[in-house]
Amino acid sequence: MRVLIISDIHANLTAFETVLADARNEWEYVWCLGDVVGYGPDPNECVDLLKTLPHLCLAGNHDWAALGRLDIRTFNPDARRAVDWTRETLTADNLAYLEALPTTFVIGNYTLAHGSPREPVWEYILEPLIAALNFSHFETPYCLVGHTHQPIIYEQIDDQGDTEAIAPIYRQRIALNGHRQIINPGSVGQPRDANPDAAYAILDVETNQWEHRRIAYNIPAVQKRMRKYELPERLISRLEHGW
Ligand code: ZN
């Protein structure tokens, strides 16, 4: 089975649709690693579209924020305003969908979490040291995470737990090599690695082959909708810069 791996759509329907069009019929199932909503202008449209696909989806911190499950005083003011708007905008059906999302999932060789296996909703794995500390918190060979909005592979290189970061090579299928890995597909709707293109991946779960991908999408169309809903300007401009 080939799986479309997506994360951090962040209510960006244009990016989500572009990814689906780009990945066409190259997958049979979708694994979504959370943060379907938050920041972007299309929370209902993104949840509705996801629901039409054969998929499983995890809860992210922004999904929980939209449900009022988190104390959002720790969010910056722009993120907070977007959370309030998202909460008011989501339909009861879509709130119920988000409400039911699990925080982790184990399937075959893969453990899935939004942030990290140790702290599924919250922890950012932004460096090899943090990745190294997480390998003892899952039992499968591989763990897939989102949350940082940066595509990367962390690989445990020896029995001492030393871990190194491997930069993604786009559009090249690689065989996961048996070393334990924590892999991030990047963000569909709000990339933060100085590349504004939507990020996703394709995984063949039988052969354990992985492919990171990027695809450009119509950012001005999304920004126009964000302006219409008076979402914070900083959230609007960051899309074109990829941070
Ligand atoms: Zn996110």
PDB file of C-alpha atoms and ligand atoms in Angstrom:
ATOM      1  CA  MET A   1       0.000   0.000   0.000  1.00  0.00           C
ATOM      2  CA  ARG A   2       1.220   3.476  -0.866  1.00  0.00           C
ATOM      3  CA  VAL A   3       0.344   6.204   1.604  1.00  0.00           C
ATOM      4  CA  LEU A   4       0.134   9.927   1.053  1.00  0.00           C
ATOM      5  CA  ILE A   5       1.794  11.495   4.100  1.00  0.00           C
ATOM      6  CA  ILE A   6       0.597  14.993   4.920  1.00  0.00           C
ATOM      7  CA  SER A   7       0.845  17.233   7.961  1.00  0.00           C
ATOM      8  CA  ASP A   8       0.118  20.765   9.093  1.00  0.00           C
ATOM      9  CA  ILE A   9      -2.408  21.661   6.398  1.00  0.00           C
ATOM     10  CA  HIS A  10      -3.349  24.634   8.596  1.00  0.00           C
ATOM     11  CA  ALA A  11      -6.604  25.459   6.840  1.00  0.00           C
ATOM     12  CA  ASN A  12      -4.884  26.138   3.531  1.00  0.00           C
ATOM     13  CA  LEU A  13      -7.235  24.582   0.970  1.00  0.00           C
ATOM     14  CA  THR A  14      -5.271  25.770  -2.068  1.00  0.00           C
ATOM     15  CA  ALA A  15      -2.080  24.064  -0.863  1.00  0.00           C
ATOM     16  CA  PHE A  16      -4.039  20.928   0.112  1.00  0.00           C
ATOM     17  CA  GLU A  17      -5.751  20.686  -3.292  1.00  0.00           C
ATOM     18  CA  THR A  18      -2.446  21.287  -5.079  1.00  0.00           C
ATOM     19  CA  VAL A  19      -0.801  18.454  -3.151  1.00  0.00           C
ATOM     20  CA  LEU A  20      -3.682  16.106  -3.983  1.00  0.00           C
ATOM     21  CA  ALA A  21      -3.493  17.036  -7.661  1.00  0.00           C
ATOM     22  CA  ASP A  22       0.285  16.566  -7.685  1.00  0.00           C
ATOM     23  CA  ALA A  23       0.136  13.180  -5.950  1.00  0.00           C
ATOM     24  CA  ARG A  24      -2.751  12.116  -8.235  1.00  0.00           C
ATOM     25  CA  ASN A  25      -3.296   8.361  -8.115  1.00  0.00           C
ATOM     26  CA  GLU A  26       0.043   7.477  -6.559  1.00  0.00           C
ATOM     27  CA  TRP A  27      -1.463   6.475  -3.225  1.00  0.00           C
ATOM     28  CA  GLU A  28      -4.263   4.391  -1.781  1.00  0.00           C
ATOM     29  CA  TYR A  29      -4.525   5.866   1.715  1.00  0.00           C
ATOM     30  CA  VAL A  30      -3.730   9.094   3.588  1.00  0.00           C
ATOM     31  CA  TRP A  31      -1.957   9.513   6.917  1.00  0.00           C
ATOM     32  CA  CYS A  32      -2.412  13.055   8.213  1.00  0.00           C
ATOM     33  CA  LEU A  33      -0.183  14.009  11.138  1.00  0.00           C
ATOM     34  CA  GLY A  34      -2.340  16.795  12.595  1.00  0.00           C
ATOM     35  CA  ASP A  35      -2.919  20.547  12.560  1.00  0.00           C
ATOM     36  CA  VAL A  36      -5.585  20.363   9.883  1.00  0.00           C
ATOM     37  CA  VAL A  37      -6.780  23.797  11.051  1.00  0.00           C
ATOM     38  CA  GLY A  38      -5.326  26.980  12.550  1.00  0.00           C
ATOM     39  CA  TYR A  39      -3.687  30.008  10.835  1.00  0.00           C
ATOM     40  CA  GLY A  40      -5.334  29.603   7.408  1.00  0.00           C
ATOM     41  CA  PRO A  41      -8.651  30.775   5.923  1.00  0.00           C
ATOM     42  CA  ASP A  42     -10.298  27.423   5.060  1.00  0.00           C
ATOM     43  CA  PRO A  43     -10.764  25.299   8.194  1.00  0.00           C
ATOM     44  CA  ASN A  44     -14.126  23.769   7.218  1.00  0.00           C
ATOM     45  CA  GLU A  45     -13.123  23.230   3.601  1.00  0.00           C
ATOM     46  CA  CYS A  46      -9.954  21.393   4.642  1.00  0.00           C
ATOM     47  CA  VAL A  47     -11.714  19.133   7.160  1.00  0.00           C
ATOM     48  CA  ASP A  48     -14.487  18.456   4.635  1.00  0.00           C
ATOM     49  CA  LEU A  49     -11.984  17.519   1.931  1.00  0.00           C
ATOM     50  CA  LEU A  50      -9.969  15.302   4.273  1.00  0.00           C
ATOM     51  CA  LYS A  51     -13.164  13.485   5.284  1.00  0.00           C
ATOM     52  CA  THR A  52     -13.773  12.499   1.644  1.00  0.00           C
ATOM     53  CA  LEU A  53     -10.413  10.665   1.479  1.00  0.00           C
ATOM     54  CA  PRO A  54      -9.611   7.207   2.896  1.00  0.00           C
ATOM     55  CA  HIS A  55      -7.480   8.356   5.793  1.00  0.00           C
ATOM     56  CA  LEU A  56      -6.442   8.424   9.392  1.00  0.00           C
ATOM     57  CA  CYS A  57      -5.636  11.680  11.125  1.00  0.00           C
ATOM     58  CA  LEU A  58      -3.959  12.650  14.375  1.00  0.00           C
ATOM     59  CA  ALA A  59      -4.661  15.604  16.644  1.00  0.00           C
ATOM     60  CA  GLY A  60      -2.273  18.560  16.536  1.00  0.00           C
ATOM     61  CA  ASN A  61      -1.902  21.417  18.996  1.00  0.00           C
ATOM     62  CA  HIS A  62      -3.835  23.781  16.715  1.00  0.00           C
ATOM     63  CA  ASP A  63      -6.684  21.290  16.379  1.00  0.00           C
ATOM     64  CA  TRP A  64      -6.853  21.156  20.160  1.00  0.00           C
ATOM     65  CA  ALA A  65      -6.649  24.923  20.392  1.00  0.00           C
ATOM     66  CA  ALA A  66      -9.668  25.228  18.086  1.00  0.00           C
ATOM     67  CA  LEU A  67     -11.541  22.912  20.451  1.00  0.00           C
ATOM     68  CA  GLY A  68     -10.703  25.114  23.415  1.00  0.00           C
ATOM     69  CA  ARG A  69      -8.755  22.226  24.972  1.00  0.00           C
ATOM     70  CA  LEU A  70      -5.608  24.254  25.470  1.00  0.00           C
ATOM     71  CA  ASP A  71      -4.710  27.344  27.356  1.00  0.00           C
ATOM     72  CA  ILE A  72      -3.831  29.552  24.398  1.00  0.00           C
ATOM     73  CA  ARG A  73      -2.269  32.269  26.531  1.00  0.00           C
ATOM     74  CA  THR A  74       1.058  30.671  25.561  1.00  0.00           C
ATOM     75  CA  PHE A  75       0.308  31.318  21.862  1.00  0.00           C
ATOM     76  CA  ASN A  76       1.567  34.583  20.362  1.00  0.00           C
ATOM     77  CA  PRO A  77      -1.139  37.235  19.743  1.00  0.00           C
ATOM     78  CA  ASP A  78      -1.395  36.519  16.001  1.00  0.00           C
ATOM     79  CA  ALA A  79      -1.797  32.792  16.545  1.00  0.00           C
ATOM     80  CA  ARG A  80      -4.360  33.520  19.264  1.00  0.00           C
ATOM     81  CA  ARG A  81      -6.461  35.690  16.957  1.00  0.00           C
ATOM     82  CA  ALA A  82      -6.373  32.975  14.311  1.00  0.00           C
ATOM     83  CA  VAL A  83      -7.427  30.399  16.918  1.00  0.00           C
ATOM     84  CA  ASP A  84     -10.415  32.503  17.964  1.00  0.00           C
ATOM     85  CA  TRP A  85     -11.473  33.001  14.342  1.00  0.00           C
ATOM     86  CA  THR A  86     -11.060  29.282  13.609  1.00  0.00           C
ATOM     87  CA  ARG A  87     -13.119  28.284  16.633  1.00  0.00           C
ATOM     88  CA  GLU A  88     -15.968  30.620  15.655  1.00  0.00           C
ATOM     89  CA  THR A  89     -15.847  29.473  12.023  1.00  0.00           C
ATOM     90  CA  LEU A  90     -15.751  25.677  12.384  1.00  0.00           C
ATOM     91  CA  THR A  91     -19.095  23.893  12.065  1.00  0.00           C
ATOM     92  CA  ALA A  92     -20.348  21.653  14.870  1.00  0.00           C
ATOM     93  CA  ASP A  93     -19.741  18.607  12.646  1.00  0.00           C
ATOM     94  CA  ASN A  94     -16.143  19.559  12.009  1.00  0.00           C
ATOM     95  CA  LEU A  95     -15.492  20.377  15.664  1.00  0.00           C
ATOM     96  CA  ALA A  96     -16.814  16.892  16.472  1.00  0.00           C
ATOM     97  CA  TYR A  97     -14.445  15.415  13.864  1.00  0.00           C
ATOM     98  CA  LEU A  98     -11.444  17.166  15.464  1.00  0.00           C
ATOM     99  CA  GLU A  99     -12.664  16.175  18.913  1.00  0.00           C
ATOM    100  CA  ALA A 100     -12.380  12.480  18.014  1.00  0.00           C
ATOM    101  CA  LEU A 101      -8.798  12.536  16.673  1.00  0.00           C
ATOM    102  CA  PRO A 102      -6.244  10.350  18.508  1.00  0.00           C
ATOM    103  CA  THR A 103      -2.835  11.687  19.554  1.00  0.00           C
ATOM    104  CA  THR A 104      -0.772   8.691  18.400  1.00  0.00           C
ATOM    105  CA  PHE A 105      -1.231   5.733  16.104  1.00  0.00           C
ATOM    106  CA  VAL A 106       0.869   2.612  15.541  1.00  0.00           C
ATOM    107  CA  ILE A 107       0.515   0.815  12.230  1.00  0.00           C
ATOM    108  CA  GLY A 108       2.941  -1.843  10.998  1.00  0.00           C
ATOM    109  CA  ASN A 109       6.502  -0.475  11.086  1.00  0.00           C
ATOM    110  CA  TYR A 110       5.319   3.048  11.833  1.00  0.00           C
ATOM    111  CA  THR A 111       4.426   5.080  14.895  1.00  0.00           C
ATOM    112  CA  LEU A 112       2.657   8.352  14.108  1.00  0.00           C
ATOM    113  CA  ALA A 113       2.517  11.484  16.280  1.00  0.00           C
ATOM    114  CA  HIS A 114       2.005  15.174  15.590  1.00  0.00           C
ATOM    115  CA  GLY A 115       4.933  16.505  17.622  1.00  0.00           C
ATOM    116  CA  SER A 116       6.973  13.630  19.024  1.00  0.00           C
ATOM    117  CA  PRO A 117       6.385  10.130  20.391  1.00  0.00           C
ATOM    118  CA  ARG A 118       7.312  11.417  23.857  1.00  0.00           C
ATOM    119  CA  GLU A 119       4.976  14.437  23.860  1.00  0.00           C
ATOM    120  CA  PRO A 120       2.621  13.788  20.929  1.00  0.00           C
ATOM    121  CA  VAL A 121       0.833  17.114  20.801  1.00  0.00           C
ATOM    122  CA  TRP A 122       3.507  19.502  21.973  1.00  0.00           C
ATOM    123  CA  GLU A 123       7.158  18.648  21.551  1.00  0.00           C
ATOM    124  CA  TYR A 124       9.118  20.089  18.599  1.00  0.00           C
ATOM    125  CA  ILE A 125      11.854  17.829  17.249  1.00  0.00           C
ATOM    126  CA  LEU A 126      14.099  20.511  15.794  1.00  0.00           C
ATOM    127  CA  GLU A 127      17.525  18.962  16.345  1.00  0.00           C
ATOM    128  CA  PRO A 128      19.241  15.573  16.529  1.00  0.00           C
ATOM    129  CA  LEU A 129      19.607  15.736  20.315  1.00  0.00           C
ATOM    130  CA  ILE A 130      15.845  15.998  20.820  1.00  0.00           C
ATOM    131  CA  ALA A 131      15.290  13.247  18.255  1.00  0.00           C
ATOM    132  CA  ALA A 132      17.812  11.041  20.093  1.00  0.00           C
ATOM    133  CA  LEU A 133      15.856  11.386  23.332  1.00  0.00           C
ATOM    134  CA  ASN A 134      12.676  10.265  21.569  1.00  0.00           C
ATOM    135  CA  PHE A 135      13.838   6.918  20.171  1.00  0.00           C
ATOM    136  CA  SER A 136      13.114   5.141  23.451  1.00  0.00           C
ATOM    137  CA  HIS A 137       9.510   6.382  23.335  1.00  0.00           C
ATOM    138  CA  PHE A 138       8.372   4.239  20.405  1.00  0.00           C
ATOM    139  CA  GLU A 139       8.862   0.593  19.511  1.00  0.00           C
ATOM    140  CA  THR A 140       8.500   0.443  15.740  1.00  0.00           C
ATOM    141  CA  PRO A 141      11.504   1.017  13.436  1.00  0.00           C
ATOM    142  CA  TYR A 142      10.132   4.314  12.176  1.00  0.00           C
ATOM    143  CA  CYS A 143       8.217   7.251  13.590  1.00  0.00           C
ATOM    144  CA  LEU A 144       6.503   9.943  11.512  1.00  0.00           C
ATOM    145  CA  VAL A 145       5.987  13.415  12.964  1.00  0.00           C
ATOM    146  CA  GLY A 146       4.981  16.900  11.832  1.00  0.00           C
ATOM    147  CA  HIS A 147       4.649  20.071  13.955  1.00  0.00           C
ATOM    148  CA  THR A 148       7.952  21.792  13.065  1.00  0.00           C
ATOM    149  CA  HIS A 149       6.840  22.391   9.447  1.00  0.00           C
ATOM    150  CA  GLN A 150      10.346  21.347   8.318  1.00  0.00           C
ATOM    151  CA  PRO A 151      10.958  18.213   6.232  1.00  0.00           C
ATOM    152  CA  ILE A 152      13.806  16.101   7.646  1.00  0.00           C
ATOM    153  CA  ILE A 153      14.932  12.602   8.586  1.00  0.00           C
ATOM    154  CA  TYR A 154      16.600  11.891  11.938  1.00  0.00           C
ATOM    155  CA  GLU A 155      18.479   8.618  11.935  1.00  0.00           C
ATOM    156  CA  GLN A 156      19.899   6.677  14.858  1.00  0.00           C
ATOM    157  CA  ILE A 157      23.354   5.778  13.589  1.00  0.00           C
ATOM    158  CA  ASP A 158      24.728   3.507  16.330  1.00  0.00           C
ATOM    159  CA  ASP A 159      23.819   1.542  19.443  1.00  0.00           C
ATOM    160  CA  GLN A 160      24.839   4.450  21.681  1.00  0.00           C
ATOM    161  CA  GLY A 161      21.845   6.339  20.318  1.00  0.00           C
ATOM    162  CA  ASP A 162      23.840   8.894  18.334  1.00  0.00           C
ATOM    163  CA  THR A 163      21.505  10.557  15.902  1.00  0.00           C
ATOM    164  CA  GLU A 164      22.092  12.588  12.787  1.00  0.00           C
ATOM    165  CA  ALA A 165      19.860  14.764  10.649  1.00  0.00           C
ATOM    166  CA  ILE A 166      19.521  13.966   6.961  1.00  0.00           C
ATOM    167  CA  ALA A 167      18.207  16.691   4.662  1.00  0.00           C
ATOM    168  CA  PRO A 168      15.391  15.663   2.317  1.00  0.00           C
ATOM    169  CA  ILE A 169      16.151  14.911  -1.318  1.00  0.00           C
ATOM    170  CA  TYR A 170      12.999  15.840  -3.199  1.00  0.00           C
ATOM    171  CA  ARG A 171      11.402  13.613  -5.802  1.00  0.00           C
ATOM    172  CA  GLN A 172      13.827  10.811  -5.112  1.00  0.00           C
ATOM    173  CA  ARG A 173      12.550   7.552  -3.678  1.00  0.00           C
ATOM    174  CA  ILE A 174      14.771   6.294  -0.892  1.00  0.00           C
ATOM    175  CA  ALA A 175      14.710   2.946   0.872  1.00  0.00           C
ATOM    176  CA  LEU A 176      14.391   3.351   4.636  1.00  0.00           C
ATOM    177  CA  ASN A 177      17.484   1.399   5.568  1.00  0.00           C
ATOM    178  CA  GLY A 178      16.624  -0.417   8.777  1.00  0.00           C
ATOM    179  CA  HIS A 179      18.233   2.184  11.031  1.00  0.00           C
ATOM    180  CA  ARG A 180      15.605   3.636  13.326  1.00  0.00           C
ATOM    181  CA  GLN A 181      14.345   6.946  12.006  1.00  0.00           C
ATOM    182  CA  ILE A 182      12.062   9.831  12.897  1.00  0.00           C
ATOM    183  CA  ILE A 183      10.786  11.360   9.675  1.00  0.00           C
ATOM    184  CA  ASN A 184       8.980  14.633   9.057  1.00  0.00           C
ATOM    185  CA  PRO A 185       7.212  15.217   5.707  1.00  0.00           C
ATOM    186  CA  GLY A 186       7.081  19.005   6.257  1.00  0.00           C
ATOM    187  CA  SER A 187       3.955  21.158   6.134  1.00  0.00           C
ATOM    188  CA  VAL A 188       1.309  21.318   3.425  1.00  0.00           C
ATOM    189  CA  GLY A 189      -0.079  24.712   4.333  1.00  0.00           C
ATOM    190  CA  GLN A 190       2.605  26.722   6.127  1.00  0.00           C
ATOM    191  CA  PRO A 191       6.199  25.604   5.386  1.00  0.00           C
ATOM    192  CA  ARG A 192       8.850  27.018   7.713  1.00  0.00           C
ATOM    193  CA  ASP A 193      12.122  26.021   6.069  1.00  0.00           C
ATOM    194  CA  ALA A 194      12.544  29.141   3.899  1.00  0.00           C
ATOM    195  CA  ASN A 195      10.862  27.334   1.003  1.00  0.00           C
ATOM    196  CA  PRO A 196       7.223  28.404   0.532  1.00  0.00           C
ATOM    197  CA  ASP A 197       6.246  25.361  -1.570  1.00  0.00           C
ATOM    198  CA  ALA A 198       3.812  22.861  -0.032  1.00  0.00           C
ATOM    199  CA  ALA A 199       5.553  19.768   1.357  1.00  0.00           C
ATOM    200  CA  TYR A 200       4.350  16.169   1.517  1.00  0.00           C
ATOM    201  CA  ALA A 201       5.620  12.634   1.072  1.00  0.00           C
ATOM    202  CA  ILE A 202       4.714   9.297  -0.440  1.00  0.00           C
ATOM    203  CA  LEU A 203       5.451   6.131   1.541  1.00  0.00           C
ATOM    204  CA  ASP A 204       5.211   2.562   0.321  1.00  0.00           C
ATOM    205  CA  VAL A 205       4.576   0.624   3.520  1.00  0.00           C
ATOM    206  CA  GLU A 206       5.362  -2.773   1.965  1.00  0.00           C
ATOM    207  CA  THR A 207       8.793  -1.852   0.611  1.00  0.00           C
ATOM    208  CA  ASN A 208       9.484   0.931   3.175  1.00  0.00           C
ATOM    209  CA  GLN A 209      10.319   3.393   0.428  1.00  0.00           C
ATOM    210  CA  TRP A 210       9.919   7.075   1.154  1.00  0.00           C
ATOM    211  CA  GLU A 211       9.810  10.126  -1.112  1.00  0.00           C
ATOM    212  CA  HIS A 212       9.811  13.751   0.072  1.00  0.00           C
ATOM    213  CA  ARG A 213       8.131  16.188  -2.306  1.00  0.00           C
ATOM    214  CA  ARG A 214       7.529  19.922  -2.756  1.00  0.00           C
ATOM    215  CA  ILE A 215       5.044  21.639  -5.010  1.00  0.00           C
ATOM    216  CA  ALA A 216       4.382  25.334  -5.643  1.00  0.00           C
ATOM    217  CA  TYR A 217       0.797  26.521  -5.146  1.00  0.00           C
ATOM    218  CA  ASN A 218      -1.166  29.732  -5.616  1.00  0.00           C
ATOM    219  CA  ILE A 219      -0.145  31.620  -2.465  1.00  0.00           C
ATOM    220  CA  PRO A 220      -1.790  34.972  -3.445  1.00  0.00           C
ATOM    221  CA  ALA A 221      -5.175  33.225  -3.679  1.00  0.00           C
ATOM    222  CA  VAL A 222      -4.825  32.084  -0.044  1.00  0.00           C
ATOM    223  CA  GLN A 223      -3.571  35.483   1.087  1.00  0.00           C
ATOM    224  CA  LYS A 224      -6.578  37.145  -0.513  1.00  0.00           C
ATOM    225  CA  ARG A 225      -8.975  34.999   1.514  1.00  0.00           C
ATOM    226  CA  MET A 226      -6.972  35.657   4.691  1.00  0.00           C
ATOM    227  CA  ARG A 227      -7.280  39.420   4.102  1.00  0.00           C
ATOM    228  CA  LYS A 228     -11.014  39.042   3.535  1.00  0.00           C
ATOM    229  CA  TYR A 229     -11.340  37.409   6.971  1.00  0.00           C
ATOM    230  CA  GLU A 230      -8.984  39.973   8.530  1.00  0.00           C
ATOM    231  CA  LEU A 231      -6.513  37.365   9.713  1.00  0.00           C
ATOM    232  CA  PRO A 232      -3.229  38.838  11.041  1.00  0.00           C
ATOM    233  CA  GLU A 233      -0.952  40.367   8.384  1.00  0.00           C
ATOM    234  CA  ARG A 234       2.095  38.542   9.738  1.00  0.00           C
ATOM    235  CA  LEU A 235       0.392  35.192   9.123  1.00  0.00           C
ATOM    236  CA  ILE A 236      -0.511  36.327   5.611  1.00  0.00           C
ATOM    237  CA  SER A 237       2.974  37.457   4.581  1.00  0.00           C
ATOM    238  CA  ARG A 238       4.850  34.486   6.073  1.00  0.00           C
ATOM    239  CA  LEU A 239       3.299  32.123   3.497  1.00  0.00           C
ATOM    240  CA  GLU A 240       5.253  33.664   0.620  1.00  0.00           C
ATOM    241  CA  HIS A 241       8.531  33.489   2.558  1.00  0.00           C
ATOM    242  CA  GLY A 242       8.169  30.026   4.022  1.00  0.00           C
ATOM    243  CA  TRP A 243       8.824  30.753   7.693  1.00  0.00           C
TER     244      TRP A 243
HETATM  245 ZN    ZN B   1       1.482  23.110  12.793  1.00  0.00          ZN
END
